[in-house]
Short mmCIF file of N, CA and C in Angstrom, two decimals:
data_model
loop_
_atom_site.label_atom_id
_atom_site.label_comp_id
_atom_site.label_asym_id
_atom_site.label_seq_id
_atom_site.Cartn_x
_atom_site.Cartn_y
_atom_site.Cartn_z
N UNK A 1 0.84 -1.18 0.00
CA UNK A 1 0.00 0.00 0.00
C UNK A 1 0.89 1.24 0.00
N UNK A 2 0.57 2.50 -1.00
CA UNK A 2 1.56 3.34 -0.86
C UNK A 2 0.35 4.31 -0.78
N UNK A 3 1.31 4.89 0.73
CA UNK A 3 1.09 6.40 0.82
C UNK A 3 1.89 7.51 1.15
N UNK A 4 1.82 8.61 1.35
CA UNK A 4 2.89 9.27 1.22
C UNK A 4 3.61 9.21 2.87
N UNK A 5 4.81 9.69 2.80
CA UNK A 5 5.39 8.70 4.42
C UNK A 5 4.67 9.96 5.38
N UNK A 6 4.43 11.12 5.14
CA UNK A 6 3.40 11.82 6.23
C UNK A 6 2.63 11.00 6.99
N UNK A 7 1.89 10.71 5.87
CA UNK A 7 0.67 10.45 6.59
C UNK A 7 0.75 8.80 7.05
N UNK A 8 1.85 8.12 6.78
CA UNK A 8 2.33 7.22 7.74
C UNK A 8 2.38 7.63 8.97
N UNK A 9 3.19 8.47 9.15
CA UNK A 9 4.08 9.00 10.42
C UNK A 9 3.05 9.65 11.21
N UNK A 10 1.79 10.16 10.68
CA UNK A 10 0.60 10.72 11.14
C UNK A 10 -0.04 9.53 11.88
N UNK A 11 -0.28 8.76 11.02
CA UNK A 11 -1.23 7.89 11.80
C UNK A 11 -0.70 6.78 13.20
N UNK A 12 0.34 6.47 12.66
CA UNK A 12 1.43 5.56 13.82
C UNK A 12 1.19 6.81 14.83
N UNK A 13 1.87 7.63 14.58
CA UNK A 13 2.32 9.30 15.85
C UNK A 13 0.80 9.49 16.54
N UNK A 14 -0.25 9.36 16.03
CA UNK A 14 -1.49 9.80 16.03
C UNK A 14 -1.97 8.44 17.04
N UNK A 15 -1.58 6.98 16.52
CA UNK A 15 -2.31 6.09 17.55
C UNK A 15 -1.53 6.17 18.77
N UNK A 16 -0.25 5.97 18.40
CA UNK A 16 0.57 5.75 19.74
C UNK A 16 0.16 6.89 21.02
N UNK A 17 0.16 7.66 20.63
CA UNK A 17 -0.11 9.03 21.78
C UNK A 17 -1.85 9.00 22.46
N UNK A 18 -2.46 8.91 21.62
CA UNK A 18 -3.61 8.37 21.43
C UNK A 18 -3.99 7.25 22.57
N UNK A 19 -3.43 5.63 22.53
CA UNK A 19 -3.43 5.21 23.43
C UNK A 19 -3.12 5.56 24.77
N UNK A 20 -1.72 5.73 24.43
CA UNK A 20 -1.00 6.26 26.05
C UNK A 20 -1.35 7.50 26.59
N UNK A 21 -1.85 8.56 26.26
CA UNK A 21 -2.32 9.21 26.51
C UNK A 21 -3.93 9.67 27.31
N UNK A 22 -4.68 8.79 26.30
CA UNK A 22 -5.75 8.13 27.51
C UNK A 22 -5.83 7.32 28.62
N UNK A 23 -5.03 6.46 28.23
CA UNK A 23 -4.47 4.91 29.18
C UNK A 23 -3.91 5.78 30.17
N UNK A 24 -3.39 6.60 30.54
CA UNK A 24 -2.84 7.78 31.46
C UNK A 24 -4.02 8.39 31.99
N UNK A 25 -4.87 8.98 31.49
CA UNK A 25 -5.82 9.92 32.21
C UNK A 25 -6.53 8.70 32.67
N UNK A 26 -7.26 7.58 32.05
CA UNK A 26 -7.83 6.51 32.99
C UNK A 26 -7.45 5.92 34.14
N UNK A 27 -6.17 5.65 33.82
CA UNK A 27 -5.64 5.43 35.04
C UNK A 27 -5.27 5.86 36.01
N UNK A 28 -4.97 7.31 35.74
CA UNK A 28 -5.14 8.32 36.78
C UNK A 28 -6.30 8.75 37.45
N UNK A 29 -7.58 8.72 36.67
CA UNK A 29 -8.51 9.02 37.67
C UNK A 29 -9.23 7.87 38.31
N UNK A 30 -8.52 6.69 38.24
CA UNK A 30 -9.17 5.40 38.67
C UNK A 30 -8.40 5.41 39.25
N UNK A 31 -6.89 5.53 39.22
CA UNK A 31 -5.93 5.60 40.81
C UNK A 31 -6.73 5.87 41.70
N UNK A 32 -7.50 7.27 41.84
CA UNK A 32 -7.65 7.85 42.57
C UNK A 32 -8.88 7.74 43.12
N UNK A 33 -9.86 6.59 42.65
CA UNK A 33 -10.94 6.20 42.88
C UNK A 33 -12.01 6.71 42.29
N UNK A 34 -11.82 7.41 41.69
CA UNK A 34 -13.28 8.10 40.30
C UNK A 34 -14.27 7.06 40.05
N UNK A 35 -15.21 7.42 39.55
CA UNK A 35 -15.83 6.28 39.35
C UNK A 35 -15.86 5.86 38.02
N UNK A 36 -16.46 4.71 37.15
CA UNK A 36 -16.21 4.55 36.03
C UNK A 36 -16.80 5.75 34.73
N UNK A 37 -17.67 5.98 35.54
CA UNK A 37 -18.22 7.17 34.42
C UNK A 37 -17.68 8.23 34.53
N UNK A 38 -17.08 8.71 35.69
CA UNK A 38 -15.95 9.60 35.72
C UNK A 38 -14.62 9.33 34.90
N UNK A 39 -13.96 8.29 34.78
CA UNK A 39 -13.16 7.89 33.89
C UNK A 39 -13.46 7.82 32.47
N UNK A 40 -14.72 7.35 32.09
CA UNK A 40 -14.96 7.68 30.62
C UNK A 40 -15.11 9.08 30.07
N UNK A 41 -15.74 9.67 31.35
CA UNK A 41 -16.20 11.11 30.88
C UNK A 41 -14.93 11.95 30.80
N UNK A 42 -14.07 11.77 31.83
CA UNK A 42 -12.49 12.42 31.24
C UNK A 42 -11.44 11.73 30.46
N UNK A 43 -11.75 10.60 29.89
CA UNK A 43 -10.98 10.03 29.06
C UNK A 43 -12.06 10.58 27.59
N UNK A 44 -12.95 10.36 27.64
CA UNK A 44 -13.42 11.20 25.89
C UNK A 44 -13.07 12.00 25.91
N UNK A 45 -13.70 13.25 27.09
CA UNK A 45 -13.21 14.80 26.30
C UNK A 45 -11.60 14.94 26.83
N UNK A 46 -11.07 14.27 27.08
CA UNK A 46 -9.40 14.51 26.66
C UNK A 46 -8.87 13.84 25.86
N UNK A 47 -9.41 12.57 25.46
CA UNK A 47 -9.06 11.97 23.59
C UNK A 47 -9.41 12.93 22.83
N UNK A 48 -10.61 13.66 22.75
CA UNK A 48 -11.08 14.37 21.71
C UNK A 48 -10.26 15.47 21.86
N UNK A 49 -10.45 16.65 22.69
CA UNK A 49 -9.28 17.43 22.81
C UNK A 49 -7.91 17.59 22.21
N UNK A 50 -7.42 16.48 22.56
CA UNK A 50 -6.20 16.17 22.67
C UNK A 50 -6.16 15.64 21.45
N UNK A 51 -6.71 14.71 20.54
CA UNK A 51 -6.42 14.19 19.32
C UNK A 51 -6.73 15.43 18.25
N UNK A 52 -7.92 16.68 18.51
CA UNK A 52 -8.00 17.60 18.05
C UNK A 52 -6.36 18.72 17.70
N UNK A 53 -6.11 18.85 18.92
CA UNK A 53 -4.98 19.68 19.21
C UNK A 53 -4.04 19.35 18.21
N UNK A 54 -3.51 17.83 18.25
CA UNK A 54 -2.72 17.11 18.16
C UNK A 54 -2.69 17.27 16.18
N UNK A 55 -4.26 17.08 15.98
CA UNK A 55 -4.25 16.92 14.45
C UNK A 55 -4.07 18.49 14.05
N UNK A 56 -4.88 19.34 14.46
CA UNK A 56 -4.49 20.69 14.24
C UNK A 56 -2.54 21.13 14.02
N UNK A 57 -2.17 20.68 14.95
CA UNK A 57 -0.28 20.88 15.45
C UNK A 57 -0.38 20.49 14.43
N UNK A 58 -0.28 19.25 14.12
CA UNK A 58 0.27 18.51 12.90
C UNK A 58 0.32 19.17 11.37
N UNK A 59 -1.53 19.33 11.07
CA UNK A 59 -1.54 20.14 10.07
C UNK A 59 -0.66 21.66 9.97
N UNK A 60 -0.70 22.20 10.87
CA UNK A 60 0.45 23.28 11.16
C UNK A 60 1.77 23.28 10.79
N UNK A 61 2.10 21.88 11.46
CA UNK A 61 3.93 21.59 11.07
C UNK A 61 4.03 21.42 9.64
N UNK A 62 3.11 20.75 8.81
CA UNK A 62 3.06 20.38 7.45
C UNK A 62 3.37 21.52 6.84
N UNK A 63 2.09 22.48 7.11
CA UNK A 63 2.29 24.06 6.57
C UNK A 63 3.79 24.40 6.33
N UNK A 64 4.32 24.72 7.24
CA UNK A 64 5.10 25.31 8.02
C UNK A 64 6.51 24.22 7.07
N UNK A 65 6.52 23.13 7.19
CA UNK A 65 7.35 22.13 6.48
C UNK A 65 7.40 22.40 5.03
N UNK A 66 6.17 22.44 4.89
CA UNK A 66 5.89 23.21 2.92
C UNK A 66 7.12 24.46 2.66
N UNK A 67 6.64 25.31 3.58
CA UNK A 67 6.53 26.52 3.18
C UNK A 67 8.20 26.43 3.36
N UNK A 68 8.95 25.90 4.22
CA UNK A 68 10.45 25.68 4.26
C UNK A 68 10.81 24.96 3.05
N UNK A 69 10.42 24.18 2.65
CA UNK A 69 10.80 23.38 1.48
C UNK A 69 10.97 24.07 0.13
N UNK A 70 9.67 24.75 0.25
CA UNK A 70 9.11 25.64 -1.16
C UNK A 70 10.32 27.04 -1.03
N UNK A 71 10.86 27.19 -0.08
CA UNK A 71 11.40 28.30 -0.08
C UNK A 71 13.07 28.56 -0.27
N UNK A 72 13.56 26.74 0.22
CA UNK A 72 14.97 26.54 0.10
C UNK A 72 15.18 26.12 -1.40
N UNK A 73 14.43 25.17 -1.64
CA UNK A 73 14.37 24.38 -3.20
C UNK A 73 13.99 24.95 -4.26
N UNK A 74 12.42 25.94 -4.57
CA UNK A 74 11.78 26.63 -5.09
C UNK A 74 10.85 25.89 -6.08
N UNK A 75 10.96 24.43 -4.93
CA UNK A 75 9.90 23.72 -5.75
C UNK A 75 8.30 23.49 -4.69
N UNK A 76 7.26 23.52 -5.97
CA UNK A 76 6.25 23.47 -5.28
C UNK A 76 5.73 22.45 -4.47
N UNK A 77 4.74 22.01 -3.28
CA UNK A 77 4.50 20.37 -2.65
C UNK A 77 2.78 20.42 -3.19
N UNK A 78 2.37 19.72 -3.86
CA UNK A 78 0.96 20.00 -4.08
C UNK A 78 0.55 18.72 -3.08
N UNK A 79 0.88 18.12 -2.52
CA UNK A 79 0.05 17.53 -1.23
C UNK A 79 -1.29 18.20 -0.56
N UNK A 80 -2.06 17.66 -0.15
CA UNK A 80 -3.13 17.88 0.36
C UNK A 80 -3.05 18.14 1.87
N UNK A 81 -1.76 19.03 2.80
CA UNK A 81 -1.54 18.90 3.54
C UNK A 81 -2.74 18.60 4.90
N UNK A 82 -3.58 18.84 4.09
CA UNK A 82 -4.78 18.62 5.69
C UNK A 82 -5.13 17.38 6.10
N UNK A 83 -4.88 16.48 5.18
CA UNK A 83 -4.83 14.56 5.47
C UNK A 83 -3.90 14.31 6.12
N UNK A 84 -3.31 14.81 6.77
CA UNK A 84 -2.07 14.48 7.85
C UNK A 84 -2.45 15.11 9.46
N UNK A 85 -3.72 16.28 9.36
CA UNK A 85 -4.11 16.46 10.12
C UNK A 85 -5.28 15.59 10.58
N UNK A 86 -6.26 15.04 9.54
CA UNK A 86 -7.14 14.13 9.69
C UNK A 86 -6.95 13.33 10.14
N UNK A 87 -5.61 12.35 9.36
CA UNK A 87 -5.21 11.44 9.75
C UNK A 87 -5.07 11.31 11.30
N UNK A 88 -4.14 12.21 11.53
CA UNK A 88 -3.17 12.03 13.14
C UNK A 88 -5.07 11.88 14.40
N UNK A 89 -5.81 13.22 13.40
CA UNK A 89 -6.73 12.84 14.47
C UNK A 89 -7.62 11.35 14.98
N UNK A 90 -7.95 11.42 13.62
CA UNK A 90 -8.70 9.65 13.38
C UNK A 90 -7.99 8.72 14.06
N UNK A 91 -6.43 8.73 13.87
CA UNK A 91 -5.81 7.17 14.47
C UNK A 91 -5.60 8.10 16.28
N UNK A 92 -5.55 8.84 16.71
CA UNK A 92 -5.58 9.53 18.04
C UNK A 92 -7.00 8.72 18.36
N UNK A 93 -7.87 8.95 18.24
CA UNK A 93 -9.40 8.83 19.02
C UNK A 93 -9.97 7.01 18.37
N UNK A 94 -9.44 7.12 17.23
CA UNK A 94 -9.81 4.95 17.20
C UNK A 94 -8.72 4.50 17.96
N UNK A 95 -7.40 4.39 17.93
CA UNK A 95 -6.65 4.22 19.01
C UNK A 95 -6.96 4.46 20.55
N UNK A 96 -6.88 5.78 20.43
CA UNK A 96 -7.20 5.96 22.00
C UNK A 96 -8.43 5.59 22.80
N UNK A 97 -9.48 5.01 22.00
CA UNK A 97 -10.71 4.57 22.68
C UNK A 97 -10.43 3.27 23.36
N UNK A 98 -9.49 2.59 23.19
CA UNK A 98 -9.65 1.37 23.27
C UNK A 98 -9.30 1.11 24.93
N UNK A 99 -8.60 1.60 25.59
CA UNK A 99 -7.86 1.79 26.78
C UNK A 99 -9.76 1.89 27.65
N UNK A 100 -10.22 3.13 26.97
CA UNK A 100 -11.40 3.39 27.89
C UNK A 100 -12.73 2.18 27.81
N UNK A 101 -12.57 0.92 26.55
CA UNK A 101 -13.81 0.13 26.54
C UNK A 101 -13.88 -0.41 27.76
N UNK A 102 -12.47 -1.07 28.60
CA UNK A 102 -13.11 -1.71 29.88
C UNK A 102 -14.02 -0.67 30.85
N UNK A 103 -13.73 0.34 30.80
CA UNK A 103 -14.31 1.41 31.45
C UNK A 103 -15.70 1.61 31.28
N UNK A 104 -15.89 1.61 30.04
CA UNK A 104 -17.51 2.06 29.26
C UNK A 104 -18.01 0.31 29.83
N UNK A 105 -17.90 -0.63 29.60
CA UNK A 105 -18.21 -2.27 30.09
C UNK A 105 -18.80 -2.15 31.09
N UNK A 106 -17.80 -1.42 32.65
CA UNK A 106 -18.09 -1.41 33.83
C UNK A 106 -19.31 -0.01 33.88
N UNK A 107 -19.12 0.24 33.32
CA UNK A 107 -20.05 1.77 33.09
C UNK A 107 -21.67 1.07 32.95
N UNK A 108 -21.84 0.52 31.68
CA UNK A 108 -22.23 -0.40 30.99
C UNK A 108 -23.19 -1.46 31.99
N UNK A 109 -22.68 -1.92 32.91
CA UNK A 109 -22.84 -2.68 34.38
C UNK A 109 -22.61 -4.28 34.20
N UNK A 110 -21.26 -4.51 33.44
CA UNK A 110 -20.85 -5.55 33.28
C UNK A 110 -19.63 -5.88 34.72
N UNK A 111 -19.70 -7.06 35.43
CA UNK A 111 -19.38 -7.33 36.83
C UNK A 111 -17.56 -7.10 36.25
N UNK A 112 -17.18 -6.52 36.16
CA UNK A 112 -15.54 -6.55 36.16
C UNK A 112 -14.98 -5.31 36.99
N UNK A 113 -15.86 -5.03 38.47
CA UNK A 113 -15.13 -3.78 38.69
C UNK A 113 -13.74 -4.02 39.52
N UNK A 114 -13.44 -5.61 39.66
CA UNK A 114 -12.29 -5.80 40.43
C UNK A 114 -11.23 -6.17 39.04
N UNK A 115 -11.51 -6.08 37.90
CA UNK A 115 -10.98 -6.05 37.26
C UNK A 115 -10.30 -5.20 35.53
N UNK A 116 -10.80 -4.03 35.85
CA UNK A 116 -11.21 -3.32 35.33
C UNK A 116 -9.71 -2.28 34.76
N UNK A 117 -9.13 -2.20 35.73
CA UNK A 117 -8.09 -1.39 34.92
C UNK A 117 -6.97 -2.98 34.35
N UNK A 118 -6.84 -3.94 35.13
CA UNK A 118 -5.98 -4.81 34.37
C UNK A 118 -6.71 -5.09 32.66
N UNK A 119 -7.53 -5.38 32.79
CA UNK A 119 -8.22 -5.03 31.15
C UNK A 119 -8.31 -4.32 30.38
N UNK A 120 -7.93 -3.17 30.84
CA UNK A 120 -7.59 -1.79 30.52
C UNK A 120 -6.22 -1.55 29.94
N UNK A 121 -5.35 -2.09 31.15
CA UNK A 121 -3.74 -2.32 30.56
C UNK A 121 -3.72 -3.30 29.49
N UNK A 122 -4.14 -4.54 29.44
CA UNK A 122 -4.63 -5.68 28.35
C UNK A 122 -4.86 -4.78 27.17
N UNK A 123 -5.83 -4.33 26.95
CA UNK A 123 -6.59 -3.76 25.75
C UNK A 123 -5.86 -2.41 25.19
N UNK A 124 -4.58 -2.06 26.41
CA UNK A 124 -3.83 -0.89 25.74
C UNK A 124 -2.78 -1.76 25.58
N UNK A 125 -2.07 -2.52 25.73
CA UNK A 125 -1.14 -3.69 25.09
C UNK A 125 -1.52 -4.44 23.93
N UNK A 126 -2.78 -4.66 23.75
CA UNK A 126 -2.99 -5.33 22.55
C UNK A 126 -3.22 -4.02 21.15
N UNK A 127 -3.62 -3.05 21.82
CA UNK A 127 -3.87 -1.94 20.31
C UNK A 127 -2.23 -1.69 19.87
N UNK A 128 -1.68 -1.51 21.23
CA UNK A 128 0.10 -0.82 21.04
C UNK A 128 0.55 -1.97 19.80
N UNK A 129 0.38 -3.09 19.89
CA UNK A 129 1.32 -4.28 19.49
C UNK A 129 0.50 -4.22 17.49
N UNK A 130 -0.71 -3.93 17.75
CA UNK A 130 -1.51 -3.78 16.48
C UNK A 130 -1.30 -3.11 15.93
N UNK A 131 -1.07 -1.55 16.30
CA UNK A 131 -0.44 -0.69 15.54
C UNK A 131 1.15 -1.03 14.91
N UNK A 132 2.14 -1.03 16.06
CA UNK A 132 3.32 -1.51 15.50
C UNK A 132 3.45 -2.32 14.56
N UNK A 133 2.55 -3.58 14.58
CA UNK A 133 2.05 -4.81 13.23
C UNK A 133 1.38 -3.89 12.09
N UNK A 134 0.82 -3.08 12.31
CA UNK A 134 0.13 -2.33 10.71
C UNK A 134 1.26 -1.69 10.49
N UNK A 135 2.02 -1.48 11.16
CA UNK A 135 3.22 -0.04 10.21
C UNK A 135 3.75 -1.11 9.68
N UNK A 136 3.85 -2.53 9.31
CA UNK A 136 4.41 -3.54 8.48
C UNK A 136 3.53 -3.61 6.89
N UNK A 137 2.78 -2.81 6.73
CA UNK A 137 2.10 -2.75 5.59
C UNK A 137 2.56 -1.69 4.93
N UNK A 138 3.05 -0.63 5.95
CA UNK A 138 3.55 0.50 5.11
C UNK A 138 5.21 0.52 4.92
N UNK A 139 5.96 0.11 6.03
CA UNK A 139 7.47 0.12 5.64
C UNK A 139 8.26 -1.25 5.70
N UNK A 140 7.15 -2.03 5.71
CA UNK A 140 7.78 -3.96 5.22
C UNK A 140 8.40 -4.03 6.73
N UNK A 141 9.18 -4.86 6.63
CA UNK A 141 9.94 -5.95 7.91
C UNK A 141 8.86 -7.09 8.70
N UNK A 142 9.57 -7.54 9.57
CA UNK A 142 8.58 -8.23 10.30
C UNK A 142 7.66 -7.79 10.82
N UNK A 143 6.43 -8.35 10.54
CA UNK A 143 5.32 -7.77 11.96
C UNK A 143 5.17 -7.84 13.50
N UNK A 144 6.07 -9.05 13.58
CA UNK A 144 5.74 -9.21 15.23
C UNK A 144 7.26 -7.82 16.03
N UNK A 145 8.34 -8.13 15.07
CA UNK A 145 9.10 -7.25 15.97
C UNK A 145 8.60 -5.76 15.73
N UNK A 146 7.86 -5.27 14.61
CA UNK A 146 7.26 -4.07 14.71
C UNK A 146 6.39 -3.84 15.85
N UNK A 147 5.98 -4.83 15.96
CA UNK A 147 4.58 -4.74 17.00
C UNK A 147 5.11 -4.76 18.44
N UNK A 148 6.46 -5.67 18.48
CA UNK A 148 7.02 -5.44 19.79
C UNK A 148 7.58 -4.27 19.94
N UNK A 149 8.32 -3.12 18.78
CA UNK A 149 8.89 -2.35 19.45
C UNK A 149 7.87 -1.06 19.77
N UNK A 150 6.99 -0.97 19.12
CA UNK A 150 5.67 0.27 19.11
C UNK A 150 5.38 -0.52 20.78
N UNK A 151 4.94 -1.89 21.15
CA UNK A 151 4.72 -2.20 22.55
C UNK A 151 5.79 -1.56 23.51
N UNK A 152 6.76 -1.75 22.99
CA UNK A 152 7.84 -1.54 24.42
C UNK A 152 7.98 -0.08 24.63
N UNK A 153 7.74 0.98 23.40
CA UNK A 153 7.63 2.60 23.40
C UNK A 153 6.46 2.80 24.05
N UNK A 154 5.68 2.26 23.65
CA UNK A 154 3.92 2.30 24.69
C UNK A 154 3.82 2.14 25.91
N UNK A 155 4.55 0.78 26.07
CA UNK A 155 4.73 0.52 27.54
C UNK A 155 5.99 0.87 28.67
N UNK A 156 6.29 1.79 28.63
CA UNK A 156 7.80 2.24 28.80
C UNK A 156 6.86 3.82 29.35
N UNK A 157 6.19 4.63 28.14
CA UNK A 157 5.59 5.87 28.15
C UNK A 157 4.56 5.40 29.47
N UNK A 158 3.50 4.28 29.53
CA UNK A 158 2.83 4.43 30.36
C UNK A 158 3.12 3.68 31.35
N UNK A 159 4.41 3.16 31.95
CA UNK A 159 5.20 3.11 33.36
C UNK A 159 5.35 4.14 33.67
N UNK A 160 5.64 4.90 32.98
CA UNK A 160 6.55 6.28 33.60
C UNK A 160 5.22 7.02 33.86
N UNK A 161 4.00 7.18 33.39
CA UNK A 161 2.71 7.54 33.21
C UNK A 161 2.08 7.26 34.74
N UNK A 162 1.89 6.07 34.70
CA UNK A 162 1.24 5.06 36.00
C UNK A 162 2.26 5.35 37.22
N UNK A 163 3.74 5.38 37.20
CA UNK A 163 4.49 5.53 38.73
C UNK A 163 4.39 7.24 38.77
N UNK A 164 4.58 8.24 37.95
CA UNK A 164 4.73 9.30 38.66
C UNK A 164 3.35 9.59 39.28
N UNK A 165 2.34 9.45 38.37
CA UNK A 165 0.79 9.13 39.31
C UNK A 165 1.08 8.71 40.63
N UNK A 166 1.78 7.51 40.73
CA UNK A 166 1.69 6.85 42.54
C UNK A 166 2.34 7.47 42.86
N UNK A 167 3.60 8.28 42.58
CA UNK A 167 4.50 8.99 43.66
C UNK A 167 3.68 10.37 43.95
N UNK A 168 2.84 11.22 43.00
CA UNK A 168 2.24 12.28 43.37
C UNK A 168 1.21 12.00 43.97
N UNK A 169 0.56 10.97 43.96
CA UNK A 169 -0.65 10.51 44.57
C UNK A 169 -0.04 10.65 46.38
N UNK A 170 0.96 10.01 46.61
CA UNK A 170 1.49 9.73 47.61
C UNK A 170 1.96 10.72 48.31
N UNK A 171 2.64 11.74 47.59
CA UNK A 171 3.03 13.29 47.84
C UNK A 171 1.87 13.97 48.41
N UNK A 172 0.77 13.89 47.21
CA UNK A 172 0.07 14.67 48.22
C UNK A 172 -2.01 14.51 48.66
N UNK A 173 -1.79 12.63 48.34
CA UNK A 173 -2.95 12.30 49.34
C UNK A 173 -2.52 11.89 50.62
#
């Protein structure tokens, strides 16, 4: 499948943050005992937000990348630069939902409330490893070590995510 490597780099950049980024605010306000609809309700409007922002920036840098290019070279980019903003948003908020389904489940009034963020970590380990496996459609190699290394950047971001939570939690509950 060829597309242009932007909007590769959009959509990978767009899920990865996407996950961990929610998988962070869920787990932060479930650290802290929120309740599940409290966790969904600040995990949407900060996916959306945030994947907004995120696609906006993006489309920006493109601009901004053009307009450097067009100006050193004096050649034109007829790209459609706003599909890189779409993009980043779309794979931000289908990505990043996935962290919050155990949440919406328990919301939902399915019995998993003793289990609820480990399914959570589950379901943000399995999108991390999926994504890394699709960027094998766009720049070849193996799929599983793609999928492991997008996992270990995912899961690395939301250790560091999940402990400074417990040390500030601890600081100052």
């Amino acid at each position: 499948m060829k597309l242009h490597p932007s909007l590769v780099k959009a959509m990978v950049y767009g899920a990865n943050d996407g996950i961990i980024t929610t998988f962070a605010v869920a787990a932060g306000a479930a650290g802290v005992g929120l309740s599940a609809s409290v966790v969904v309700i600040l995990g949407i409007s900060n996916m959306l937000a945030d994947g907004l922002t995120m696609g906006l920036g993006d489309y920006a840098g493109e601009i901004s990348e053009k307009a450097y290019i067009e100006r050193q070279t004096g050649k034109t980019d007829d790209r459609q630069l706003w599909k890189t903003g779409v993009a980043t948003f779309v794979s931000f908020v289908v990505a990043g939902s996935f962290p919050l389904v155990p949440y919406v489940a328990l919301f939902l009034g399915a019995p998993i409330v003793d289990t609820v963020f480990t399914l959570s970590i589950i379901a943000t380990g399995i999108v991390l490893f999926l994504v890394g496996s699709a960027r094998t459609i766009f720049i070849g190699g193996n799929w599983f070590k793609n999928g492991i290394v997008i996992l270990g950047i995912g899961s690395v971001a939301a250790l560091v995510a999940y402990f400074v939570g417990d040390v500030i939690e601890q600081l100052v509950l």
